[in-house]
Coordinates of N, CA, C and O and ligand atoms in Angstrom, one line a residue:
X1 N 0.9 -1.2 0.0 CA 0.0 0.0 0.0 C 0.9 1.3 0.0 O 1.8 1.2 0.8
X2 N 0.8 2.2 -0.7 CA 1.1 3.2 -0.7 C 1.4 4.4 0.2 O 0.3 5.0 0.1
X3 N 2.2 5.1 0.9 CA 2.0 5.9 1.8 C 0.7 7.2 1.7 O 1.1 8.0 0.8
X4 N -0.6 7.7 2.2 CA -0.4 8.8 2.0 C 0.0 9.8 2.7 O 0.6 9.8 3.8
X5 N -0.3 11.1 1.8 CA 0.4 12.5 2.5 C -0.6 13.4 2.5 O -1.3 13.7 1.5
X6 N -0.8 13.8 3.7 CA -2.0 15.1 4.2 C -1.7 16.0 4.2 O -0.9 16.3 5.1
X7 N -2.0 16.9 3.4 CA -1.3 18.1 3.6 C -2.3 19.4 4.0 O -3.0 19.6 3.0
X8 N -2.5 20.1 5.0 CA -3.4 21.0 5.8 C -2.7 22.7 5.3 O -1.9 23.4 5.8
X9 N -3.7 22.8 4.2 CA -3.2 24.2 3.7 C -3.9 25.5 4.8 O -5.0 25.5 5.2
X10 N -3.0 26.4 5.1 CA -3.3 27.0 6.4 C -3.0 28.7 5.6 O -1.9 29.1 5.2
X11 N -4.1 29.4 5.5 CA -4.2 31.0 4.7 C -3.5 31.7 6.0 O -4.2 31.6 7.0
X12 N -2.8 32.0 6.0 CA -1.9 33.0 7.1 C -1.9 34.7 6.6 O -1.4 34.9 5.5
X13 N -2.4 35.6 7.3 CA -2.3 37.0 7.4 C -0.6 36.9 7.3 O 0.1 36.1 8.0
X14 N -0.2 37.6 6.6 CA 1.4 38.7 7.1 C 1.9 38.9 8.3 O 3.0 38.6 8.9
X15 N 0.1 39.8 9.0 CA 0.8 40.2 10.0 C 0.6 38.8 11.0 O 0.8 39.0 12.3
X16 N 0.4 37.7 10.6 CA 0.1 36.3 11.7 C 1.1 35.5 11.8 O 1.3 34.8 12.8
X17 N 1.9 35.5 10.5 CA 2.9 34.6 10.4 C 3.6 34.3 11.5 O 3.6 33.1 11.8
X18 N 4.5 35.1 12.4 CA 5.7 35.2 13.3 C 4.6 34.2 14.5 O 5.0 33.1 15.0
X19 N 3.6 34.7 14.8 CA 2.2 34.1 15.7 C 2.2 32.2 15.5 O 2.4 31.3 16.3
X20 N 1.8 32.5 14.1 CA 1.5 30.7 13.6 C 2.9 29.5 13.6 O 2.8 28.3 13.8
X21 N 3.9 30.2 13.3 CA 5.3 29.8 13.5 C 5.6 29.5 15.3 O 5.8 28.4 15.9
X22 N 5.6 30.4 15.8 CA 5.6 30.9 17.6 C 4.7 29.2 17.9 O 5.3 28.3 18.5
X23 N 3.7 28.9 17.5 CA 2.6 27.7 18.1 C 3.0 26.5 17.1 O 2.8 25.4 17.5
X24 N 3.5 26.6 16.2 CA 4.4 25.3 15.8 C 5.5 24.7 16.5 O 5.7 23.5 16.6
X25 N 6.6 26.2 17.2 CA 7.4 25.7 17.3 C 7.3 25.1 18.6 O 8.1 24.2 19.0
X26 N 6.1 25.6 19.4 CA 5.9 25.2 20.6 C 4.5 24.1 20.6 O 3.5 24.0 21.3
X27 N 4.9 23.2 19.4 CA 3.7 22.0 19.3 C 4.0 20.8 20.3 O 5.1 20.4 20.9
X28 N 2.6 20.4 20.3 CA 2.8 19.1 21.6 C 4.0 18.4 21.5 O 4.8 18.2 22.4
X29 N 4.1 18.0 20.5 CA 4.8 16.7 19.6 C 4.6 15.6 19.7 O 5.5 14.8 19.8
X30 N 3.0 15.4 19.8 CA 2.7 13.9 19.9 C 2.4 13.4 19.0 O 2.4 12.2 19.0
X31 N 2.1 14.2 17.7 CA 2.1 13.2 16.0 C 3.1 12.2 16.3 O 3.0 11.1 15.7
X32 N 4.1 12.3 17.1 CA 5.1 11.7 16.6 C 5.2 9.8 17.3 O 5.8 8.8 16.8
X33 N 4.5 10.0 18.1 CA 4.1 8.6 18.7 C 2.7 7.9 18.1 O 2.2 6.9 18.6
X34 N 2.0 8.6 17.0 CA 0.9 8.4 16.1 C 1.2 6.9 15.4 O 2.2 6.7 14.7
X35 N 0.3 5.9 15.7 CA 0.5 4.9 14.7 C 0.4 5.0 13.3 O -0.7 5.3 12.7
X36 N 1.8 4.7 12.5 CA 1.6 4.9 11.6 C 1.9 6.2 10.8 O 1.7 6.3 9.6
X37 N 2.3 7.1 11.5 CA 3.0 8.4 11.1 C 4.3 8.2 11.1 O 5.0 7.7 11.9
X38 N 4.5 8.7 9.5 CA 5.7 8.7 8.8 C 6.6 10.2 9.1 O 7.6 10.2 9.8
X39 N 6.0 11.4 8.5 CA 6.4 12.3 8.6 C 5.7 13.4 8.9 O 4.5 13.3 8.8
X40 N 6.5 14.8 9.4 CA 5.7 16.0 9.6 C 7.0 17.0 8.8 O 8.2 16.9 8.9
X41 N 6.2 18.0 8.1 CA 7.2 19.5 7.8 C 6.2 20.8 8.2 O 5.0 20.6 8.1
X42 N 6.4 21.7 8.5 CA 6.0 23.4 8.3 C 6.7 23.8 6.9 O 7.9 23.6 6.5
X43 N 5.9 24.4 6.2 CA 6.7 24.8 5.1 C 5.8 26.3 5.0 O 4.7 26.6 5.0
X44 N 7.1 27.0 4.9 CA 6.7 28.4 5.2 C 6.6 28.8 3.6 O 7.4 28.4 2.8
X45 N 5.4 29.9 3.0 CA 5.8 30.2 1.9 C 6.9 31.2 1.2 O 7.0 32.2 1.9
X46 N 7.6 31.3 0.0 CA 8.3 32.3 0.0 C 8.6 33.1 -0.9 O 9.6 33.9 -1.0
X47 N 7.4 32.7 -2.1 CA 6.9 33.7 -3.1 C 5.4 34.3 -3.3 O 4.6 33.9 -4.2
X48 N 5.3 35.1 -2.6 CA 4.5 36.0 -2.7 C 2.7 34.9 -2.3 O 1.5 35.1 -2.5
X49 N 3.2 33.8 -1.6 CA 1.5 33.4 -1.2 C 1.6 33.3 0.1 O 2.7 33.1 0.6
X50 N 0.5 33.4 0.7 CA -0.2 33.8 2.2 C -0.5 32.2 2.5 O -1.3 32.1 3.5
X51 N -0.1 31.1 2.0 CA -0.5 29.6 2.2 C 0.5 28.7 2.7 O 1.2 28.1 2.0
X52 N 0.5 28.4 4.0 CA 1.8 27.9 4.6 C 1.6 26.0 4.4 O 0.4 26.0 4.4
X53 N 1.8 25.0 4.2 CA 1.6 23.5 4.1 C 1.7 22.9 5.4 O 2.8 22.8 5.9
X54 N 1.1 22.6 5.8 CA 1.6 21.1 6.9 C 1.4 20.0 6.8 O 0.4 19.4 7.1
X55 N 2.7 19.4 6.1 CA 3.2 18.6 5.6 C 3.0 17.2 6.4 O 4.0 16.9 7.1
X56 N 2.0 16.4 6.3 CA 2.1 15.1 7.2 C 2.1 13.7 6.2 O 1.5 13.7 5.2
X57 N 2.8 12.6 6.6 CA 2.9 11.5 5.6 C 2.6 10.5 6.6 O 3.2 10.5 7.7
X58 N 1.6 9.5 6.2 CA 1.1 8.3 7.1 C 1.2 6.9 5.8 O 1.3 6.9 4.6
X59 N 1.1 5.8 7.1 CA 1.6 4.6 6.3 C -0.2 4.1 5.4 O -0.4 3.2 4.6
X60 N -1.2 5.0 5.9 CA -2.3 4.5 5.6 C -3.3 5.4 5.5 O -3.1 6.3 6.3
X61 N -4.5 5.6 4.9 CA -5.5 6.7 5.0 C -6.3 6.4 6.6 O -6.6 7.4 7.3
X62 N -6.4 5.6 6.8 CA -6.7 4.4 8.3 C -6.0 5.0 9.2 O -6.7 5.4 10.1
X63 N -4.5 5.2 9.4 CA -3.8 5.5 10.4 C -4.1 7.2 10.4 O -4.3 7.9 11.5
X64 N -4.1 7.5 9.5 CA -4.6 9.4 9.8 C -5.7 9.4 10.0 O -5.8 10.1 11.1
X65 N -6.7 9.0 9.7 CA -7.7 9.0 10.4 C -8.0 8.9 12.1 O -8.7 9.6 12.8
X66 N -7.1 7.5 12.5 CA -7.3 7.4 14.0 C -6.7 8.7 14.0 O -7.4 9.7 14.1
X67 N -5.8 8.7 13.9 CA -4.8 10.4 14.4 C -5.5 11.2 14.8 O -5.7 11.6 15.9
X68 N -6.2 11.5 13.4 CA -7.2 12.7 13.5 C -8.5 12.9 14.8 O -8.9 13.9 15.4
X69 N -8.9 11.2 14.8 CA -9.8 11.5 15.8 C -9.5 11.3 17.2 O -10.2 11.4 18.2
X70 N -8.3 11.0 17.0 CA -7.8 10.6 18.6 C -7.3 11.9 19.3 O -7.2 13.0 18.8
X71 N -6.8 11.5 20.8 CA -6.8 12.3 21.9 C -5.7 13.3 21.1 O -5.9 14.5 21.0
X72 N -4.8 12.7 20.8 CA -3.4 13.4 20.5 C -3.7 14.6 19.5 O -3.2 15.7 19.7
X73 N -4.5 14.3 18.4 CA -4.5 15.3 17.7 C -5.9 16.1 18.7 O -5.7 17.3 18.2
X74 N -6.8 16.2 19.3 CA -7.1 17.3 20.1 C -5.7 18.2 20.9 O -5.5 19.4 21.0
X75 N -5.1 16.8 21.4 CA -4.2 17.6 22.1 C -3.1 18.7 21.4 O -2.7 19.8 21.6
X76 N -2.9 17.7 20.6 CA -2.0 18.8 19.7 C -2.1 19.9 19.1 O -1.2 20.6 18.8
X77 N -3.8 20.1 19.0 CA -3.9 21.3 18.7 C -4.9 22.3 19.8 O -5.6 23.3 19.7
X78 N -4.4 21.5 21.0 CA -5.3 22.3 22.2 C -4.9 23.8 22.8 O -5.5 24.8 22.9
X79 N -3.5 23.4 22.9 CA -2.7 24.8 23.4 C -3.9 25.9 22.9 O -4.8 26.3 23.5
X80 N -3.5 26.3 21.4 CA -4.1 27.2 21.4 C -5.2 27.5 21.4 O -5.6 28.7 21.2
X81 N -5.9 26.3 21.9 CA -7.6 26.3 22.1 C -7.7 26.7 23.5 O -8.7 27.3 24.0
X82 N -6.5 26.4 24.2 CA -6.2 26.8 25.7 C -6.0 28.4 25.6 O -6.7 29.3 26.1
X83 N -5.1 28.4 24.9 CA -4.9 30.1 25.6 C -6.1 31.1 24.9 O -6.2 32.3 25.1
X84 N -6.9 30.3 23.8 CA -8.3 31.2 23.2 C -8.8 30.9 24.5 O -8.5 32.0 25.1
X85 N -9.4 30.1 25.3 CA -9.8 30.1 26.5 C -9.7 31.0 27.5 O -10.6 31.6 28.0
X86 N -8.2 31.2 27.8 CA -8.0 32.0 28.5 C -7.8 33.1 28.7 O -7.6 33.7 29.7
X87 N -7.9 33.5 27.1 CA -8.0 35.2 26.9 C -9.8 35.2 26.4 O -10.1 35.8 25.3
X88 N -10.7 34.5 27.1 CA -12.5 34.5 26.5 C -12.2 34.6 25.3 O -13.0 35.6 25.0
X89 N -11.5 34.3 24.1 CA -12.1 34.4 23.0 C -13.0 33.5 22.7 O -12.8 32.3 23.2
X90 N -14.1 33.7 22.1 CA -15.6 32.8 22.1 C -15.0 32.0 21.2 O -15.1 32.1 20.0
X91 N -14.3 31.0 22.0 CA -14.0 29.4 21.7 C -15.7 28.5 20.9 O -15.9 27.4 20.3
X92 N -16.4 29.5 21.5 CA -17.6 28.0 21.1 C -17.0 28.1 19.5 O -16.2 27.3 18.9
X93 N -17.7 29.2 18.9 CA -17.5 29.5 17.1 C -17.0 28.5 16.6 O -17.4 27.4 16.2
X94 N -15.4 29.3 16.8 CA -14.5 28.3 16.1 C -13.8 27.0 16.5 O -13.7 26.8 17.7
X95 N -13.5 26.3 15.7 CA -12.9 24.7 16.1 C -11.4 24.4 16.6 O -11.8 24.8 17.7
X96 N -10.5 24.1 16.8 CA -9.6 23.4 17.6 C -8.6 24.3 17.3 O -7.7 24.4 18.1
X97 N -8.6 24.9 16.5 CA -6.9 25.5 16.9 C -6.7 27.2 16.1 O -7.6 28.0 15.6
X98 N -5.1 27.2 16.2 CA -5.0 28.6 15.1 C -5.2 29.9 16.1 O -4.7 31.0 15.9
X99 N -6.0 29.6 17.2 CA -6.6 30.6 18.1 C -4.9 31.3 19.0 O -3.8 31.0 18.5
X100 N -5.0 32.1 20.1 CA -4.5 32.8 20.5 C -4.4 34.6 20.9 O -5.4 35.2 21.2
X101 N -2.8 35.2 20.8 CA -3.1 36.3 20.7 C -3.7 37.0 19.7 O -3.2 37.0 18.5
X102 N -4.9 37.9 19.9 CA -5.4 38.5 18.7 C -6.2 37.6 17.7 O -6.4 37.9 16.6
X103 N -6.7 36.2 18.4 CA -7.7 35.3 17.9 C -7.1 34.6 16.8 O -5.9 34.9 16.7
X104 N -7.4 33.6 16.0 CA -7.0 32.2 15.2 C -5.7 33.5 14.1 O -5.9 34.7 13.8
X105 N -4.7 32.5 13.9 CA -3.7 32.8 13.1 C -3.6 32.6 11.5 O -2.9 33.1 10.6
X106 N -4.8 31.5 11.6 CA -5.0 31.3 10.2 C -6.7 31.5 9.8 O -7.7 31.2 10.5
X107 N -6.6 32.2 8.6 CA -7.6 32.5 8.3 C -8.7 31.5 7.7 O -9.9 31.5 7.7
X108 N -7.9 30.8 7.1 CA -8.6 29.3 6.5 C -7.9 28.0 6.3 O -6.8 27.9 5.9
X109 N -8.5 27.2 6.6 CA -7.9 25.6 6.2 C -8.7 24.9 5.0 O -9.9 24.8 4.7
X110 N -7.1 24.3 4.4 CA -8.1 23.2 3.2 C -7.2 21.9 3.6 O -6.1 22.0 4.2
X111 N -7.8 20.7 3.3 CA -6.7 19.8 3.6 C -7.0 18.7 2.1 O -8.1 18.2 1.8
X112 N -5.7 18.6 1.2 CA -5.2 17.9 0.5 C -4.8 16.5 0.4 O -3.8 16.2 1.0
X113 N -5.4 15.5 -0.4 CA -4.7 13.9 -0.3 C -4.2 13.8 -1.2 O -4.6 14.3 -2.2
X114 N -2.9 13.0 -1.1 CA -2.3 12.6 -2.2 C -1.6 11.1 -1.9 O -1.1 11.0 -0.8
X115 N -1.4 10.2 -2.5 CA -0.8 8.9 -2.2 C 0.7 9.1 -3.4 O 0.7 9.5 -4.5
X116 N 2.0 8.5 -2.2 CA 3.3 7.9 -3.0 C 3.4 7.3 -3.7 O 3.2 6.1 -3.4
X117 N 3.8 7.7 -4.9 CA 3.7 6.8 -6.1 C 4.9 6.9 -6.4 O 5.4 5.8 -6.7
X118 N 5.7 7.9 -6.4 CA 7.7 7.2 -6.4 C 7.8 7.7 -5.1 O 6.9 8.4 -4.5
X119 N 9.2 7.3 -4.5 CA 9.5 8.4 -3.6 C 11.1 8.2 -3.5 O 11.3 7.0 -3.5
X120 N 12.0 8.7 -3.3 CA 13.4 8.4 -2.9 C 14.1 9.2 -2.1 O 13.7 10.4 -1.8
X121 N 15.4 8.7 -1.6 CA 16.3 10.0 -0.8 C 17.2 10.1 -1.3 O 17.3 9.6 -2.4
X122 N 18.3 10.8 -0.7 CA 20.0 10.6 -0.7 C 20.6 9.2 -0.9 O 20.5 8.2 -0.1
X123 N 21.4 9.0 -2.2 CA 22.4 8.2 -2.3 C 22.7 7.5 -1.5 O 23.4 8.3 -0.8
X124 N 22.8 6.1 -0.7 CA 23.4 6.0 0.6 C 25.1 5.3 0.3 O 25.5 4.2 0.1
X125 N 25.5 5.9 0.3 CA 27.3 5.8 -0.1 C 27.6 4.5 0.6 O 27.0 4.3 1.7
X126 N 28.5 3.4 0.0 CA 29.4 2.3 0.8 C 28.1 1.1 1.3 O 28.5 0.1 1.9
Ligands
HEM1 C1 -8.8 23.8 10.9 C2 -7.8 23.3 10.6 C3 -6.4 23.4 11.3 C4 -5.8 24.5 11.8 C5 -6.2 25.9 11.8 C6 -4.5 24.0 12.4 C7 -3.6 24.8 13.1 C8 -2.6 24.2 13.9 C9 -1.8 25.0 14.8 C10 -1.8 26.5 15.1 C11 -0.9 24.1 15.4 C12 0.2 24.3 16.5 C13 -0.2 23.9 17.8 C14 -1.3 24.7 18.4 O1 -1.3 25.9 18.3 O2 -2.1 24.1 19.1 C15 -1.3 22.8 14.9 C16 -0.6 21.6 15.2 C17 -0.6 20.5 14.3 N1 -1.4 20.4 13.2 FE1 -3.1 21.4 12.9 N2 -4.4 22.6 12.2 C18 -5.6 22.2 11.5 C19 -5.9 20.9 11.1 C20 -4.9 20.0 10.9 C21 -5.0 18.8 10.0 C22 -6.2 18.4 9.2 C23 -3.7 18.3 10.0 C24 -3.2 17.1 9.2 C25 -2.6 17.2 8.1 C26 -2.9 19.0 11.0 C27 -1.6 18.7 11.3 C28 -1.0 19.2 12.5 C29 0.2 18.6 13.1 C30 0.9 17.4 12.7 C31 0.4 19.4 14.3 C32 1.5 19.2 15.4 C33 0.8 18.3 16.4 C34 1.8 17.8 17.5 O3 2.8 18.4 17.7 O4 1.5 16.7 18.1 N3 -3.7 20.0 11.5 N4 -2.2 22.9 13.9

Protein backbone atom coordinates (compact mmCIF):
# COMPACT_ATOMS: atom_id res chain seq x y z
CA UNK A 1 0.00 0.00 0.00
CA UNK A 2 1.13 3.21 -0.69
CA UNK A 3 1.97 5.93 1.78
CA UNK A 4 -0.40 8.75 1.98
CA UNK A 5 0.40 12.50 2.49
CA UNK A 6 -2.03 15.12 4.17
CA UNK A 7 -1.27 18.09 3.65
CA UNK A 8 -3.42 21.04 5.82
CA UNK A 9 -3.15 24.17 3.72
CA UNK A 10 -3.29 26.97 6.38
CA UNK A 11 -4.16 31.02 4.75
CA UNK A 12 -1.91 32.99 7.08
CA UNK A 13 -2.26 37.03 7.44
CA UNK A 14 1.45 38.70 7.09
CA UNK A 15 0.79 40.18 10.02
CA UNK A 16 0.10 36.31 11.70
CA UNK A 17 2.89 34.56 10.39
CA UNK A 18 5.67 35.19 13.30
CA UNK A 19 2.23 34.12 15.75
CA UNK A 20 1.50 30.73 13.61
CA UNK A 21 5.31 29.78 13.52
CA UNK A 22 5.65 30.89 17.61
CA UNK A 23 2.56 27.67 18.07
CA UNK A 24 4.37 25.34 15.76
CA UNK A 25 7.42 25.66 17.30
CA UNK A 26 5.88 25.19 20.64
CA UNK A 27 3.71 22.00 19.26
CA UNK A 28 2.82 19.07 21.61
CA UNK A 29 4.76 16.74 19.61
CA UNK A 30 2.67 13.93 19.87
CA UNK A 31 2.06 13.23 15.99
CA UNK A 32 5.07 11.74 16.60
CA UNK A 33 4.14 8.59 18.72
CA UNK A 34 0.89 8.44 16.11
CA UNK A 35 0.46 4.94 14.68
CA UNK A 36 1.60 4.90 11.58
CA UNK A 37 2.96 8.44 11.10
CA UNK A 38 5.75 8.73 8.78
CA UNK A 39 6.43 12.32 8.63
CA UNK A 40 5.72 15.99 9.59
CA UNK A 41 7.15 19.50 7.85
CA UNK A 42 6.01 23.40 8.34
CA UNK A 43 6.70 24.75 5.06
CA UNK A 44 6.72 28.36 5.15
CA UNK A 45 5.80 30.18 1.87
CA UNK A 46 8.34 32.33 0.04
CA UNK A 47 6.91 33.69 -3.13
CA UNK A 48 4.45 35.96 -2.74
CA UNK A 49 1.50 33.41 -1.15
CA UNK A 50 -0.16 33.78 2.19
CA UNK A 51 -0.46 29.55 2.16
CA UNK A 52 1.76 27.90 4.57
CA UNK A 53 1.64 23.51 4.13
CA UNK A 54 1.61 21.05 6.87
CA UNK A 55 3.18 18.65 5.58
CA UNK A 56 2.14 15.06 7.17
CA UNK A 57 2.87 11.52 5.56
CA UNK A 58 1.10 8.27 7.09
CA UNK A 59 1.59 4.63 6.31
CA UNK A 60 -2.26 4.54 5.59
CA UNK A 61 -5.50 6.73 4.96
CA UNK A 62 -6.70 4.37 8.27
CA UNK A 63 -3.80 5.53 10.37
CA UNK A 64 -4.65 9.43 9.80
CA UNK A 65 -7.73 8.98 10.39
CA UNK A 66 -7.35 7.44 14.05
CA UNK A 67 -4.84 10.35 14.40
CA UNK A 68 -7.25 12.68 13.46
CA UNK A 69 -9.83 11.48 15.80
CA UNK A 70 -7.79 10.62 18.59
CA UNK A 71 -6.76 12.28 21.91
CA UNK A 72 -3.38 13.41 20.52
CA UNK A 73 -4.49 15.26 17.73
CA UNK A 74 -7.09 17.29 20.08
CA UNK A 75 -4.20 17.57 22.12
CA UNK A 76 -2.04 18.77 19.65
CA UNK A 77 -3.86 21.35 18.70
CA UNK A 78 -5.34 22.34 22.24
CA UNK A 79 -2.66 24.78 23.41
CA UNK A 80 -4.11 27.19 21.37
CA UNK A 81 -7.60 26.25 22.13
CA UNK A 82 -6.24 26.85 25.73
CA UNK A 83 -4.88 30.11 25.60
CA UNK A 84 -8.29 31.17 23.24
CA UNK A 85 -9.77 30.08 26.54
CA UNK A 86 -8.02 31.98 28.46
CA UNK A 87 -8.02 35.24 26.90
CA UNK A 88 -12.53 34.46 26.54
CA UNK A 89 -12.08 34.41 22.98
CA UNK A 90 -15.65 32.80 22.12
CA UNK A 91 -13.96 29.43 21.70
CA UNK A 92 -17.57 27.98 21.13
CA UNK A 93 -17.50 29.47 17.09
CA UNK A 94 -14.46 28.28 16.07
CA UNK A 95 -12.89 24.71 16.12
CA UNK A 96 -9.62 23.44 17.58
CA UNK A 97 -6.89 25.52 16.89
CA UNK A 98 -4.97 28.62 15.15
CA UNK A 99 -6.56 30.63 18.07
CA UNK A 100 -4.51 32.84 20.47
CA UNK A 101 -3.07 36.32 20.72
CA UNK A 102 -5.39 38.53 18.70
CA UNK A 103 -7.66 35.34 17.87
CA UNK A 104 -6.96 32.21 15.19
CA UNK A 105 -3.72 32.79 13.13
CA UNK A 106 -5.01 31.27 10.16
CA UNK A 107 -7.61 32.52 8.32
CA UNK A 108 -8.59 29.34 6.53
CA UNK A 109 -7.87 25.63 6.20
CA UNK A 110 -8.15 23.20 3.15
CA UNK A 111 -6.68 19.79 3.58
CA UNK A 112 -5.17 17.90 0.46
CA UNK A 113 -4.74 13.89 -0.25
CA UNK A 114 -2.26 12.59 -2.15
CA UNK A 115 -0.84 8.90 -2.15
CA UNK A 116 3.28 7.93 -2.96
CA UNK A 117 3.65 6.79 -6.08
CA UNK A 118 7.69 7.24 -6.36
CA UNK A 119 9.54 8.41 -3.62
CA UNK A 120 13.37 8.35 -2.91
CA UNK A 121 16.29 10.01 -0.82
CA UNK A 122 20.03 10.57 -0.71
CA UNK A 123 22.36 8.16 -2.34
CA UNK A 124 23.41 5.97 0.58
CA UNK A 125 27.29 5.76 -0.08
CA UNK A 126 29.39 2.29 0.79
C1 LIG B 1 -8.78 23.76 10.88
C2 LIG B 1 -7.75 23.25 10.57
C3 LIG B 1 -6.44 23.37 11.28
C4 LIG B 1 -5.76 24.49 11.80
C5 LIG B 1 -6.20 25.93 11.81
C6 LIG B 1 -4.51 23.98 12.38
C7 LIG B 1 -3.57 24.79 13.07
C8 LIG B 1 -2.59 24.23 13.89
C9 LIG B 1 -1.77 24.98 14.85
C10 LIG B 1 -1.82 26.47 15.09
C11 LIG B 1 -0.95 24.06 15.44
C12 LIG B 1 0.20 24.35 16.46
C13 LIG B 1 -0.17 23.88 17.82
C14 LIG B 1 -1.28 24.69 18.44
O1 LIG B 1 -1.28 25.92 18.28
O2 LIG B 1 -2.10 24.10 19.07
C15 LIG B 1 -1.26 22.76 14.87
C16 LIG B 1 -0.61 21.55 15.20
C17 LIG B 1 -0.56 20.51 14.28
N1 LIG B 1 -1.41 20.35 13.19
FE1 LIG B 1 -3.05 21.41 12.86
N2 LIG B 1 -4.45 22.60 12.22
C18 LIG B 1 -5.60 22.19 11.53
C19 LIG B 1 -5.93 20.88 11.14
C20 LIG B 1 -4.92 19.96 10.95
C21 LIG B 1 -4.99 18.83 10.04
C22 LIG B 1 -6.20 18.40 9.21
C23 LIG B 1 -3.73 18.26 10.05
C24 LIG B 1 -3.25 17.07 9.23
C25 LIG B 1 -2.56 17.22 8.10
C26 LIG B 1 -2.91 19.01 11.00
C27 LIG B 1 -1.61 18.70 11.34
C28 LIG B 1 -0.99 19.23 12.48
C29 LIG B 1 0.17 18.63 13.14
C30 LIG B 1 0.92 17.36 12.69
C31 LIG B 1 0.43 19.42 14.28
C32 LIG B 1 1.51 19.17 15.36
C33 LIG B 1 0.80 18.31 16.45
C34 LIG B 1 1.77 17.76 17.49
O3 LIG B 1 2.82 18.37 17.70
O4 LIG B 1 1.46 16.70 18.07
N3 LIG B 1 -3.68 20.04 11.54
N4 LIG B 1 -2.25 22.90 13.94
Amino acid sequence: MPSVVKINVLTVPEEMRRELEKRFAGRAGMVESADGFEWFELLRPVEGSDRYLVYTRWRSEEDFRRWQESRAFQAGHAQAAGEAAAQGHGHGQGHGHGHGQGGPAATDSELWTFEVVESTGPKQEG
